[in-house]
Tab-separated table of C-alpha atoms and ligand atoms in Angstrom:
chain	number	residue	atom	x	y	z
K	1	MET	CA	27.481	0.441	10.630
K	2	SER	CA	29.102	1.694	7.396
K	3	ASP	CA	26.936	2.586	4.364
K	4	SER	CA	28.009	-0.490	2.413
K	5	ALA	CA	27.390	-2.788	5.405
K	6	ASN	CA	23.936	-1.222	5.780
K	7	GLU	CA	23.285	-1.723	2.082
K	8	TYR	CA	24.368	-5.370	2.324
K	9	LYS	CA	22.138	-5.978	5.365
K	10	GLY	CA	19.199	-4.235	3.665
K	11	LYS	CA	19.626	-6.339	0.534
K	12	ALA	CA	19.797	-9.541	2.563
K	13	THR	CA	16.634	-8.598	4.487
K	14	MET	CA	14.782	-7.758	1.270
K	15	GLU	CA	15.852	-11.102	-0.209
K	16	LYS	CA	14.496	-12.907	2.864
K	17	ILE	CA	11.183	-11.035	2.658
K	18	THR	CA	10.888	-11.705	-1.088
K	19	SER	CA	11.623	-15.377	-0.520
K	20	LEU	CA	9.110	-15.677	2.359
K	21	ALA	CA	6.528	-13.842	0.220
K	22	LYS	CA	6.894	-16.458	-2.496
K	23	ARG	CA	7.177	-19.480	-0.195
K	24	ARG	CA	4.063	-18.573	1.792
K	25	GLY	CA	1.961	-17.320	-1.117
K	26	PHE	CA	1.987	-13.573	-0.527
K	27	VAL	CA	3.514	-12.400	-3.829
K	28	PHE	CA	4.694	-14.264	-6.939
K	29	GLN	CA	6.625	-12.993	-9.918
K	30	SER	CA	4.295	-12.333	-12.867
K	31	SER	CA	4.473	-14.896	-15.708
K	32	GLU	CA	7.191	-16.778	-13.838
K	33	ILE	CA	7.028	-19.906	-16.015
K	34	TYR	CA	8.039	-17.717	-18.996
K	35	GLY	CA	10.992	-16.201	-17.180
K	36	GLY	CA	9.007	-13.449	-15.456
K	37	GLN	CA	7.600	-10.087	-16.523
K	38	ASN	CA	9.586	-7.123	-15.291
K	39	GLY	CA	7.656	-4.603	-13.166
K	40	ALA	CA	4.623	-6.840	-12.603
K	41	TRP	CA	3.742	-9.101	-9.657
K	42	ASP	CA	0.894	-11.432	-8.716
K	43	TYR	CA	-0.696	-11.580	-5.274
K	44	GLY	CA	-1.178	-15.111	-3.928
K	45	PRO	CA	-3.739	-16.373	-1.408
K	46	LEU	CA	-2.171	-14.661	1.638
K	47	GLY	CA	-1.096	-11.588	-0.355
K	48	ILE	CA	-4.543	-10.764	-1.694
K	49	GLU	CA	-5.981	-11.076	1.845
K	50	LEU	CA	-3.307	-8.710	3.172
K	51	LYS	CA	-3.790	-6.249	0.294
K	52	ASN	CA	-7.577	-6.314	0.733
K	53	ARG	CA	-7.277	-5.662	4.471
K	54	ILE	CA	-4.949	-2.704	3.929
K	55	ALA	CA	-7.381	-1.334	1.335
K	56	GLN	CA	-10.353	-1.900	3.676
K	57	SER	CA	-8.584	-0.178	6.546
K	58	TRP	CA	-7.817	2.886	4.353
K	59	TRP	CA	-11.363	2.899	2.921
K	60	LYS	CA	-12.889	2.776	6.401
K	61	GLU	CA	-10.577	5.568	7.562
K	62	MET	CA	-11.556	7.769	4.628
K	63	THR	CA	-15.240	7.087	4.016
K	64	GLN	CA	-16.797	5.434	7.084
K	65	LEU	CA	-15.053	7.664	9.621
K	66	ASN	CA	-15.417	10.898	7.612
K	67	GLU	CA	-18.987	11.842	6.753
K	68	ASP	CA	-17.690	14.496	4.321
K	69	ILE	CA	-15.822	11.955	2.116
K	70	VAL	CA	-17.508	9.704	-0.448
K	71	GLY	CA	-16.119	6.984	-2.694
K	72	LEU	CA	-15.698	6.609	-6.445
K	73	ASP	CA	-14.494	3.957	-8.866
K	74	ALA	CA	-13.568	5.612	-12.168
K	75	SER	CA	-12.411	3.710	-15.244
K	76	ILE	CA	-8.758	3.148	-16.079
K	77	LEU	CA	-9.258	4.178	-19.707
K	78	MET	CA	-10.109	7.868	-19.994
K	79	HIS	CA	-10.380	10.377	-22.853
K	80	SER	CA	-6.856	11.212	-24.002
K	81	ARG	CA	-7.571	14.953	-23.606
K	82	VAL	CA	-7.673	14.299	-19.840
K	83	TRP	CA	-3.921	13.656	-19.911
K	84	GLU	CA	-3.227	16.727	-22.028
K	85	ALA	CA	-5.214	18.847	-19.567
K	86	SER	CA	-3.575	17.235	-16.533
K	87	GLY	CA	-0.106	18.062	-17.894
K	88	HIS	CA	0.966	14.405	-18.020
K	89	VAL	CA	1.494	14.339	-21.806
K	90	GLU	CA	3.922	17.231	-21.518
K	91	ASN	CA	5.470	16.832	-18.080
K	92	PHE	CA	5.231	13.255	-16.830
K	93	THR	CA	8.723	12.305	-17.908
K	94	ASP	CA	11.950	10.827	-16.577
K	95	PRO	CA	15.369	11.913	-17.906
K	96	LEU	CA	16.954	8.892	-19.623
K	97	VAL	CA	20.270	7.902	-21.163
K	98	ASP	CA	21.092	4.742	-23.148
K	99	CYS	CA	24.404	2.942	-23.480
K	100	LYS	CA	25.273	2.594	-27.179
K	101	LYS	CA	27.399	-0.488	-26.451
K	102	CYS	CA	25.539	-2.689	-23.940
K	103	LYS	CA	22.094	-1.117	-24.675
K	104	SER	CA	21.341	-0.643	-20.958
K	105	ARG	CA	19.007	2.217	-20.111
K	106	PHE	CA	19.433	4.412	-17.018
K	107	ARG	CA	17.630	7.260	-15.323
K	108	ALA	CA	20.050	10.154	-15.717
K	109	ASP	CA	19.356	11.333	-12.160
K	110	GLN	CA	20.265	7.918	-10.742
K	111	ILE	CA	23.753	7.343	-12.150
K	112	PRO	CA	26.929	8.888	-10.721
K	113	GLU	CA	27.479	12.540	-11.723
K	114	GLU	CA	30.967	11.722	-13.170
K	115	ALA	CA	29.597	8.931	-15.396
K	116	LEU	CA	26.912	11.256	-16.744
K	117	SER	CA	29.240	14.168	-17.509
K	118	ALA	CA	31.855	11.829	-19.077
K	119	LYS	CA	29.004	10.063	-20.968
K	120	LYS	CA	30.416	6.730	-19.781
K	121	CYS	CA	28.174	3.743	-19.068
K	122	PRO	CA	28.431	2.787	-15.358
K	123	ASP	CA	28.168	-0.914	-16.316
K	124	CYS	CA	30.446	-1.373	-19.376
K	125	GLU	CA	32.105	2.040	-19.860
K	126	GLY	CA	30.537	2.279	-23.334
K	127	GLU	CA	29.387	5.647	-24.688
K	128	LEU	CA	26.118	7.077	-23.335
K	129	THR	CA	23.559	8.963	-25.453
K	130	ASP	CA	22.479	12.523	-24.596
K	131	THR	CA	19.854	12.780	-21.883
K	132	ARG	CA	16.328	12.793	-23.267
K	133	LYS	CA	12.867	12.976	-21.791
K	134	PHE	CA	10.939	9.727	-21.652
K	135	ASN	CA	7.173	9.836	-20.989
K	136	LEU	CA	6.083	7.291	-18.380
K	137	MET	CA	2.545	6.769	-19.668
K	138	PHE	CA	1.652	3.517	-21.432
K	139	LYS	CA	-0.087	4.116	-24.733
K	140	THR	CA	-2.500	1.825	-26.498
K	141	ASN	CA	-5.231	2.060	-29.129
K	142	ILE	CA	-8.951	1.838	-28.692
K	143	GLY	CA	-11.304	0.765	-31.465
K	144	PRO	CA	-10.655	-1.286	-34.592
K	145	VAL	CA	-8.202	1.103	-36.310
K	146	GLU	CA	-4.693	1.690	-35.020
K	147	ASP	CA	-4.404	5.403	-35.702
K	148	SER	CA	-3.838	8.548	-33.677
K	149	ALA	CA	-7.613	9.079	-33.282
K	150	GLY	CA	-7.739	5.877	-31.225
K	151	LEU	CA	-4.755	6.767	-29.030
K	152	ILE	CA	-5.501	6.141	-25.377
K	153	TYR	CA	-3.395	5.966	-22.203
K	154	LEU	CA	-3.440	3.647	-19.229
K	155	ARG	CA	-3.935	6.049	-16.315
K	156	PRO	CA	-0.720	6.873	-14.443
K	157	GLU	CA	-2.673	8.078	-11.365
K	158	THR	CA	-6.244	7.569	-10.175
K	159	ALA	CA	-6.663	11.257	-9.236
K	160	GLN	CA	-7.845	12.471	-12.669
K	161	GLY	CA	-10.911	10.186	-12.513
K	162	ILE	CA	-11.909	12.126	-9.393
K	163	PHE	CA	-11.387	15.589	-10.906
K	164	VAL	CA	-13.456	14.892	-14.001
K	165	ASN	CA	-16.284	13.492	-11.835
K	166	TYR	CA	-16.278	16.132	-9.133
K	167	LYS	CA	-19.372	17.940	-10.496
K	168	ASN	CA	-21.255	14.630	-10.899
K	169	VAL	CA	-20.546	13.796	-7.256
K	170	ILE	CA	-21.660	17.240	-6.039
K	171	GLN	CA	-24.895	17.007	-7.999
K	172	SER	CA	-25.753	13.376	-7.220
K	173	ASN	CA	-24.803	13.460	-3.544
K	174	ARG	CA	-25.455	17.113	-2.667
K	175	MET	CA	-21.897	17.527	-1.361
K	176	LYS	CA	-20.907	20.879	0.122
K	177	ILE	CA	-17.384	22.220	0.285
K	178	PRO	CA	-15.253	21.183	2.097
K	179	PHE	CA	-15.660	17.566	1.010
K	180	GLY	CA	-13.551	14.710	-0.332
K	181	ILE	CA	-13.685	11.880	-2.863
K	182	ALA	CA	-11.746	8.670	-2.208
K	183	GLN	CA	-10.719	6.044	-4.724
K	184	ILE	CA	-8.643	2.866	-4.838
K	185	GLY	CA	-7.518	1.503	-8.161
K	186	LYS	CA	-4.841	0.434	-10.601
K	187	ALA	CA	-2.347	2.831	-12.126
K	188	PHE	CA	0.371	2.176	-14.713
K	189	ARG	CA	3.762	3.744	-15.321
K	190	ASN	CA	6.464	2.646	-17.713
K	191	GLU	CA	9.118	2.672	-14.980
K	192	ILE	CA	12.636	2.072	-16.251
K	193	VAL	CA	14.149	1.107	-12.942
K	194	THR	CA	11.992	-1.510	-11.245
K	195	LYS	CA	13.865	-3.065	-8.377
K	196	ASN	CA	13.317	-3.746	-4.697
K	197	PHE	CA	10.531	-6.274	-5.153
K	198	ILE	CA	7.077	-4.584	-5.305
K	199	PHE	CA	8.372	-1.123	-4.336
K	200	ARG	CA	8.347	0.415	-7.835
K	201	THR	CA	6.397	-1.469	-10.467
K	202	CYS	CA	4.824	-0.736	-13.846
K	203	GLU	CA	1.396	-1.884	-12.694
K	204	PHE	CA	0.406	-0.915	-9.159
K	205	GLU	CA	-2.499	0.292	-7.055
K	206	GLN	CA	-3.094	3.655	-5.463
K	207	MET	CA	-5.357	4.828	-2.633
K	208	GLU	CA	-6.043	8.489	-3.331
K	209	MET	CA	-8.292	11.051	-1.712
K	210	GLN	CA	-8.916	14.504	-3.147
K	211	PHE	CA	-10.294	17.053	-0.680
K	212	PHE	CA	-12.024	20.080	-2.251
K	213	VAL	CA	-11.728	23.300	-0.231
K	214	LYS	CA	-12.357	27.024	-0.536
K	215	PRO	CA	-9.286	28.920	-1.770
K	216	GLY	CA	-7.605	30.580	1.177
K	217	THR	CA	-8.452	27.654	3.499
K	218	ASP	CA	-6.157	25.258	1.595
K	219	GLU	CA	-3.114	25.644	3.828
K	220	GLU	CA	-5.133	24.974	6.946
K	221	TRP	CA	-6.660	21.848	5.369
K	222	TYR	CA	-3.267	20.789	4.083
K	223	ASN	CA	-1.863	20.772	7.617
K	224	GLU	CA	-4.967	18.999	8.881
K	225	TRP	CA	-4.542	16.191	6.324
K	226	LYS	CA	-0.867	15.859	7.134
K	227	LYS	CA	-1.850	15.296	10.764
K	228	ARG	CA	-4.612	12.820	9.919
K	229	ARG	CA	-2.425	10.703	7.647
K	230	TRP	CA	0.307	10.450	10.279
K	231	ALA	CA	-2.256	9.495	12.939
K	232	TYR	CA	-3.582	6.767	10.620
K	233	TYR	CA	-0.211	4.989	10.400
K	234	GLU	CA	0.214	5.459	14.148
K	235	ARG	CA	-3.056	3.613	14.812
K	236	LEU	CA	-2.001	0.646	12.655
K	237	GLY	CA	0.551	-0.203	15.319
K	238	LEU	CA	3.572	0.055	12.993
K	239	LYS	CA	7.172	0.877	13.993
K	240	LEU	CA	6.834	4.644	14.307
K	241	ASP	CA	10.586	5.240	14.309
K	242	HIS	CA	10.518	3.916	10.728
K	243	PHE	CA	8.337	6.839	9.597
K	244	ARG	CA	9.370	10.417	8.854
K	245	TRP	CA	8.296	13.486	6.900
K	246	ARG	CA	10.188	14.922	3.947
K	247	GLN	CA	9.275	18.078	2.069
K	248	HIS	CA	9.835	18.248	-1.700
K	249	GLY	CA	12.310	20.902	-2.831
K	250	PRO	CA	11.247	23.339	-5.606
K	251	ASP	CA	13.168	21.338	-8.250
K	252	GLU	CA	11.463	17.996	-7.490
K	253	MET	CA	7.884	19.232	-7.015
K	254	SER	CA	5.305	17.795	-9.450
K	255	HIS	CA	3.977	20.185	-12.085
K	256	TYR	CA	0.650	20.571	-10.226
K	257	ALA	CA	1.907	21.040	-6.678
K	258	LYS	CA	1.953	24.190	-4.558
K	259	ASP	CA	3.376	22.233	-1.613
K	260	ALA	CA	4.315	18.564	-1.278
K	261	TRP	CA	5.407	16.429	1.654
K	262	ASP	CA	6.100	12.708	1.634
K	263	ILE	CA	5.605	10.288	4.462
K	264	GLU	CA	8.731	8.180	4.102
K	265	TYR	CA	9.290	4.697	5.496
K	266	LEU	CA	12.609	3.113	6.398
K	267	PHE	CA	12.542	0.128	3.998
K	268	PRO	CA	15.466	-2.352	4.086
K	269	MET	CA	17.042	-0.387	1.189
K	270	GLY	CA	16.710	2.931	3.067
K	271	TRP	CA	14.225	5.794	3.478
K	272	ARG	CA	11.733	5.903	0.597
K	273	GLU	CA	8.410	7.569	-0.207
K	274	LEU	CA	5.320	5.754	1.030
K	275	GLU	CA	2.651	8.413	0.536
K	276	GLY	CA	2.520	11.959	-0.830
K	277	ILE	CA	0.368	14.770	0.549
K	278	HIS	CA	-0.001	17.529	-2.044
K	279	ASN	CA	-1.570	20.938	-2.203
K	280	ARG	CA	-2.649	20.857	-5.871
K	281	SER	CA	-4.146	24.387	-5.721
K	282	ASP	CA	-6.793	24.905	-8.446
K	283	TYR	CA	-4.373	23.624	-11.097
K	284	ASP	CA	-6.389	20.538	-12.079
K	285	LEU	CA	-9.837	22.078	-12.161
K	286	SER	CA	-8.675	25.172	-14.041
K	287	ARG	CA	-6.894	23.015	-16.650
K	288	HIS	CA	-9.967	20.783	-17.073
K	289	THR	CA	-12.120	23.918	-17.411
K	290	GLU	CA	-9.789	25.162	-20.136
K	291	TYR	CA	-9.530	21.862	-22.043
K	292	SER	CA	-13.159	20.702	-21.729
K	293	GLY	CA	-14.799	24.112	-22.093
K	294	LYS	CA	-17.082	23.206	-19.164
K	295	ASP	CA	-17.620	25.502	-16.197
K	296	LEU	CA	-16.266	23.573	-13.199
K	297	GLN	CA	-16.829	26.308	-10.621
K	298	TYR	CA	-18.452	25.459	-7.347
K	299	ILE	CA	-21.535	27.489	-6.438
K	300	ASP	CA	-22.032	28.065	-2.733
K	301	GLN	CA	-25.812	27.775	-2.311
K	302	GLU	CA	-25.891	29.971	0.795
K	303	SER	CA	-23.639	32.861	-0.222
K	304	ASN	CA	-24.039	32.474	-4.000
K	305	GLU	CA	-20.250	32.709	-4.294
K	306	ARG	CA	-18.666	30.967	-7.283
K	307	TYR	CA	-15.106	29.715	-7.279
K	308	LEU	CA	-12.783	26.943	-8.416
K	309	PRO	CA	-11.966	24.878	-5.334
K	310	PHE	CA	-8.403	24.155	-4.281
K	311	ILE	CA	-7.526	20.490	-3.818
K	312	VAL	CA	-5.586	18.814	-1.042
K	313	GLU	CA	-4.552	15.335	-2.108
K	314	THR	CA	-3.442	12.350	-0.036
K	315	SER	CA	-1.886	9.791	-2.370
K	316	ALA	CA	-0.681	6.435	-1.064
K	317	GLY	CA	0.479	3.380	-2.968
K	318	LEU	CA	-1.584	0.357	-1.946
K	319	THR	CA	0.940	-2.139	-3.261
K	320	ARG	CA	3.761	-0.069	-1.736
K	321	ASN	CA	1.840	-0.201	1.557
K	322	VAL	CA	1.781	-4.004	1.225
K	323	LEU	CA	5.586	-3.968	0.991
K	324	MET	CA	5.801	-1.574	3.940
K	325	VAL	CA	3.549	-3.804	6.079
K	326	LEU	CA	5.560	-6.914	5.094
K	327	CYS	CA	8.850	-5.189	6.009
K	328	ASP	CA	7.421	-3.747	9.206
K	329	ALA	CA	6.051	-7.115	10.334
K	330	TYR	CA	9.123	-9.213	9.476
K	331	ASP	CA	11.045	-10.445	12.507
K	332	GLU	CA	13.473	-13.218	13.325
K	333	GLU	CA	13.577	-14.277	16.934
K	334	GLN	CA	15.570	-16.764	18.917
K	335	VAL	CA	13.233	-18.822	21.062
K	336	ALA	CA	13.920	-21.388	23.721
K	337	ASP	CA	10.442	-22.803	24.075
K	338	LYS	CA	11.607	-26.355	23.439
K	339	GLY	CA	14.641	-26.099	25.673
K	340	ASN	CA	16.753	-25.593	22.598
K	341	ASP	CA	18.625	-22.260	22.571
K	342	ASP	CA	19.374	-22.499	18.864
K	343	ASP	CA	15.749	-22.566	17.848
K	344	TRP	CA	14.911	-19.546	15.654
K	345	ARG	CA	11.552	-18.544	14.353
K	346	THR	CA	10.506	-16.133	11.613
K	347	VAL	CA	7.425	-14.269	12.660
K	348	MET	CA	5.304	-11.747	10.772
K	349	ARG	CA	3.978	-9.386	13.424
K	350	PHE	CA	0.970	-8.057	11.491
K	351	HIS	CA	-1.646	-6.076	13.354
K	352	PRO	CA	-4.587	-8.515	13.797
K	353	THR	CA	-6.845	-6.279	11.675
K	354	LEU	CA	-4.394	-6.634	8.761
K	355	ALA	CA	-3.279	-10.259	9.200
K	356	PRO	CA	-4.422	-12.476	6.286
K	357	VAL	CA	-5.555	-15.165	8.746
K	358	THR	CA	-6.826	-14.058	12.160
K	359	VAL	CA	-7.103	-17.425	13.869
K	360	ALA	CA	-5.905	-20.936	13.060
K	361	VAL	CA	-7.543	-23.975	14.624
K	362	LEU	CA	-5.249	-26.929	15.285
K	363	PRO	CA	-6.220	-30.309	16.747
K	364	LEU	CA	-3.377	-31.748	18.831
K	365	MET	CA	-4.058	-35.152	17.222
K	366	LYS	CA	-6.148	-36.185	14.243
K	367	LYS	CA	-7.607	-39.123	16.143
K	368	ASP	CA	-9.963	-39.611	19.095
K	369	GLY	CA	-12.478	-37.030	17.840
K	370	LEU	CA	-10.083	-34.072	18.276
K	371	ALA	CA	-10.104	-33.238	14.535
K	372	GLU	CA	-13.920	-33.245	14.442
K	373	MET	CA	-14.101	-31.011	17.491
K	374	ALA	CA	-11.536	-28.599	15.975
K	375	GLN	CA	-13.477	-28.456	12.715
K	376	ASP	CA	-16.666	-27.621	14.625
K	377	ILE	CA	-14.848	-24.772	16.363
K	378	ARG	CA	-13.502	-23.514	13.060
K	379	ARG	CA	-16.984	-23.614	11.547
K	380	GLU	CA	-18.211	-21.305	14.296
K	381	LEU	CA	-15.231	-18.941	14.197
K	382	LYS	CA	-15.286	-18.475	10.431
K	383	GLU	CA	-18.571	-16.555	10.669
K	384	ASP	CA	-16.604	-13.737	12.351
K	385	PHE	CA	-12.929	-14.204	11.488
K	386	ALA	CA	-10.596	-15.256	8.677
K	387	THR	CA	-9.619	-18.767	9.760
K	388	ASP	CA	-7.243	-21.552	8.847
K	389	TYR	CA	-7.197	-25.210	9.851
K	390	ASP	CA	-4.094	-27.370	10.059
K	391	GLN	CA	-3.826	-30.900	11.367
K	392	SER	CA	-0.589	-32.116	9.806
K	393	GLY	CA	2.762	-32.376	11.571
K	394	ALA	CA	4.008	-31.748	15.071
K	395	ILE	CA	2.211	-28.954	16.912
K	396	GLY	CA	5.444	-26.902	17.269
K	397	ARG	CA	5.970	-26.934	13.504
K	398	ARG	CA	2.362	-25.930	12.927
K	399	TYR	CA	2.789	-22.945	15.257
K	400	ARG	CA	5.922	-21.926	13.300
K	401	ARG	CA	3.998	-22.121	10.020
K	402	GLN	CA	1.305	-19.831	11.427
K	403	ASP	CA	3.970	-17.452	12.824
K	404	GLU	CA	5.440	-17.134	9.332
K	405	ALA	CA	2.010	-16.411	7.866
K	406	GLY	CA	1.504	-13.805	10.594
K	407	THR	CA	-1.558	-15.454	12.200
K	408	PRO	CA	-1.974	-13.650	15.542
K	409	PHE	CA	-3.971	-16.385	17.335
K	410	CYS	CA	-3.976	-20.188	17.340
K	411	VAL	CA	-6.608	-22.316	19.015
K	412	THR	CA	-5.460	-25.817	19.940
K	413	VAL	CA	-7.890	-28.607	20.729
K	414	ASP	CA	-6.518	-31.343	23.019
K	415	TYR	CA	-7.766	-34.136	25.269
K	416	GLU	CA	-8.687	-31.706	28.026
K	417	SER	CA	-10.962	-29.943	25.530
K	418	LYS	CA	-13.023	-33.121	25.276
K	419	ASP	CA	-13.374	-33.313	29.043
K	420	ASP	CA	-14.139	-29.722	29.965
K	421	GLY	CA	-14.792	-27.769	26.728
K	422	THR	CA	-11.714	-25.557	27.101
K	423	VAL	CA	-9.101	-24.960	24.409
K	424	THR	CA	-5.613	-23.441	24.329
K	425	LEU	CA	-5.412	-19.920	22.940
K	426	ARG	CA	-1.861	-19.228	21.790
K	427	PHE	CA	-0.610	-15.697	21.079
K	428	ARG	CA	1.770	-15.276	18.127
K	429	ASP	CA	3.862	-12.430	19.538
K	430	SER	CA	4.525	-13.662	23.062
K	431	MET	CA	3.908	-17.375	22.348
K	432	GLU	CA	1.993	-17.313	25.625
K	433	GLN	CA	-0.818	-19.861	26.004
K	434	VAL	CA	-4.004	-19.600	28.078
K	435	ARG	CA	-7.006	-21.887	28.556
K	436	VAL	CA	-10.320	-20.495	27.334
K	437	ASN	CA	-13.767	-22.008	27.309
K	438	LYS	CA	-14.690	-22.607	23.659
K	439	ALA	CA	-18.028	-20.859	24.149
K	440	GLU	CA	-16.138	-17.654	25.022
K	441	LEU	CA	-13.661	-17.757	22.132
K	442	THR	CA	-15.402	-15.318	19.788
K	443	GLU	CA	-15.772	-12.610	22.435
K	444	ARG	CA	-12.231	-13.148	23.698
K	445	LEU	CA	-10.760	-12.856	20.195
K	446	ARG	CA	-12.766	-9.684	19.497
K	447	ARG	CA	-11.377	-8.139	22.683
K	448	GLU	CA	-7.807	-9.238	21.937
K	449	ILE	CA	-8.009	-7.669	18.444
K	450	LYS	CA	-9.418	-4.400	19.778
K	451	GLU	CA	-6.849	-4.119	22.561
K	452	TYR	CA	-3.859	-5.372	20.549
K	453	LYS	CA	-0.568	-3.603	21.265
K	454	ARG	CA	2.579	-4.640	19.492
K	455	ALA	CA	5.315	-5.469	21.978
K	456	LYS	CA	8.328	-5.185	19.611
S	1	GAP	N1	-1.765	11.635	-7.726
S	1	GAP	C1	-0.490	11.944	-7.242
S	1	GAP	C2	0.484	10.886	-7.468
S	1	GAP	O1	0.240	9.956	-8.210
S	1	GAP	P1	2.909	10.115	-6.841
S	1	GAP	O2	3.832	10.638	-5.786
S	1	GAP	O3	3.422	10.030	-8.229
S	1	GAP	O4	1.633	11.069	-6.769
S	1	GAP	C3	1.683	8.536	-5.195
S	1	GAP	O5	2.370	8.699	-6.419
S	1	GAP	C4	2.038	7.224	-4.541
S	1	GAP	O6	1.825	6.152	-5.445
S	1	GAP	C5	3.510	7.121	-4.126
S	1	GAP	O7	3.724	7.675	-2.850
S	1	GAP	C6	3.710	5.602	-4.117
S	1	GAP	O8	3.270	5.060	-2.880
S	1	GAP	C7	2.783	5.120	-5.216
S	1	GAP	N2	3.538	4.876	-6.467
S	1	GAP	C8	3.912	5.788	-7.407
S	1	GAP	N3	4.572	5.174	-8.410
S	1	GAP	C9	4.624	3.863	-8.100
S	1	GAP	C10	5.171	2.714	-8.755
S	1	GAP	N4	5.781	2.793	-9.931
S	1	GAP	N5	5.046	1.514	-8.148
S	1	GAP	C11	4.408	1.397	-6.955
S	1	GAP	N6	3.865	2.446	-6.301
S	1	GAP	C12	3.967	3.663	-6.860
């Protein structure tokens, strides 16, 4: 397929995903009734469940499965010296140009080379300004007086909250190097180009882990964390051919990085960064030592050695992971289950551990006690699983609604259920149906979740 055909197809797919996300309550535009707020999105009932499950899966991977990693929740507002020390005040900039005629603003590195050198606006051909540096941090004021003493930034990354607390964590939790600190939280960047739905936004969430190691062992740990992060995505049952590595060239490396690789995902608009793995050397701790005047060296209790640890960082966008999981799960499939070859379904093939609803309970009819029996079953299942209940409309339509929400299992209660206590268990991916005794449902579902393998 040609590049422009690919671009067209990608755009159409992204539009379908954005529209499904709104229709089914995954993601809404922020402040929509006022015309929308650029770069900000709201997570609806299904979206918050999906986002929470992705966060829980990452948190489990980092803290529960690694005894040498502990958690932290630092504040968004930090002392403004933090951002001087981190280098963000000086270096966290994008190169920008403005059109003097139509007032559009562009990232200089994202408009055609010819337009930039001719200083011609790519939209209206008006004259462009010189390129200037634009800092991406949001500024605000703290306290009653709006002066420079009250200047404060909304954090552009969660990582700095970890660096400034690293000594507190060592002392309170008796951590020994090598060890890590994990954190999930909001970050803010005044992004000029916010397109592609929730891919690049001004308000977003990150899942970051900083691993503190002895200098000289950093490269070994760096490779180890690259392996672990790849294995994590592999275990989530995603389309592996949509993942690849890309190393940053010397001219695009962040100011703190000694080495940087991205895990990229093939989004509908093309390959884009999903997560960065960075060797931050001792840059952050030496800068915070310099700016705070505090000794941030680690003291090895056994050898009495003192040193500034090197840091290996794994930095993933939580909200960008939501978009990745939505894109990865999205499928349209022609089905002939009603003898009708033209019948298409949209199905979100989420891994059952990530799906917002794990099991939906559907009575075949509302009458004859089927609804009551279905509600009893739901009451039992909801102790262990995220459940939904739906009794309105034809059963085929109800299955389609659950397919679109990505619910991996449906339990249908019918007349046979009343006679022998069995129900139909319907699988989202294959649409296969089996009879199961209702007393065995919980165990069966647990097994199906554990052994889940995505077919396509
Ligand atoms: N602490 C290092 C750091 O922040 P980054 O590459 O700038 O590194 C890490 O960001 C991850 O955060 C990215 O891989 C991406 O998933 C996510 N991210 C960054 N900017 C974002 C934005 N404007 N909107 C959504 N996610 C973003």
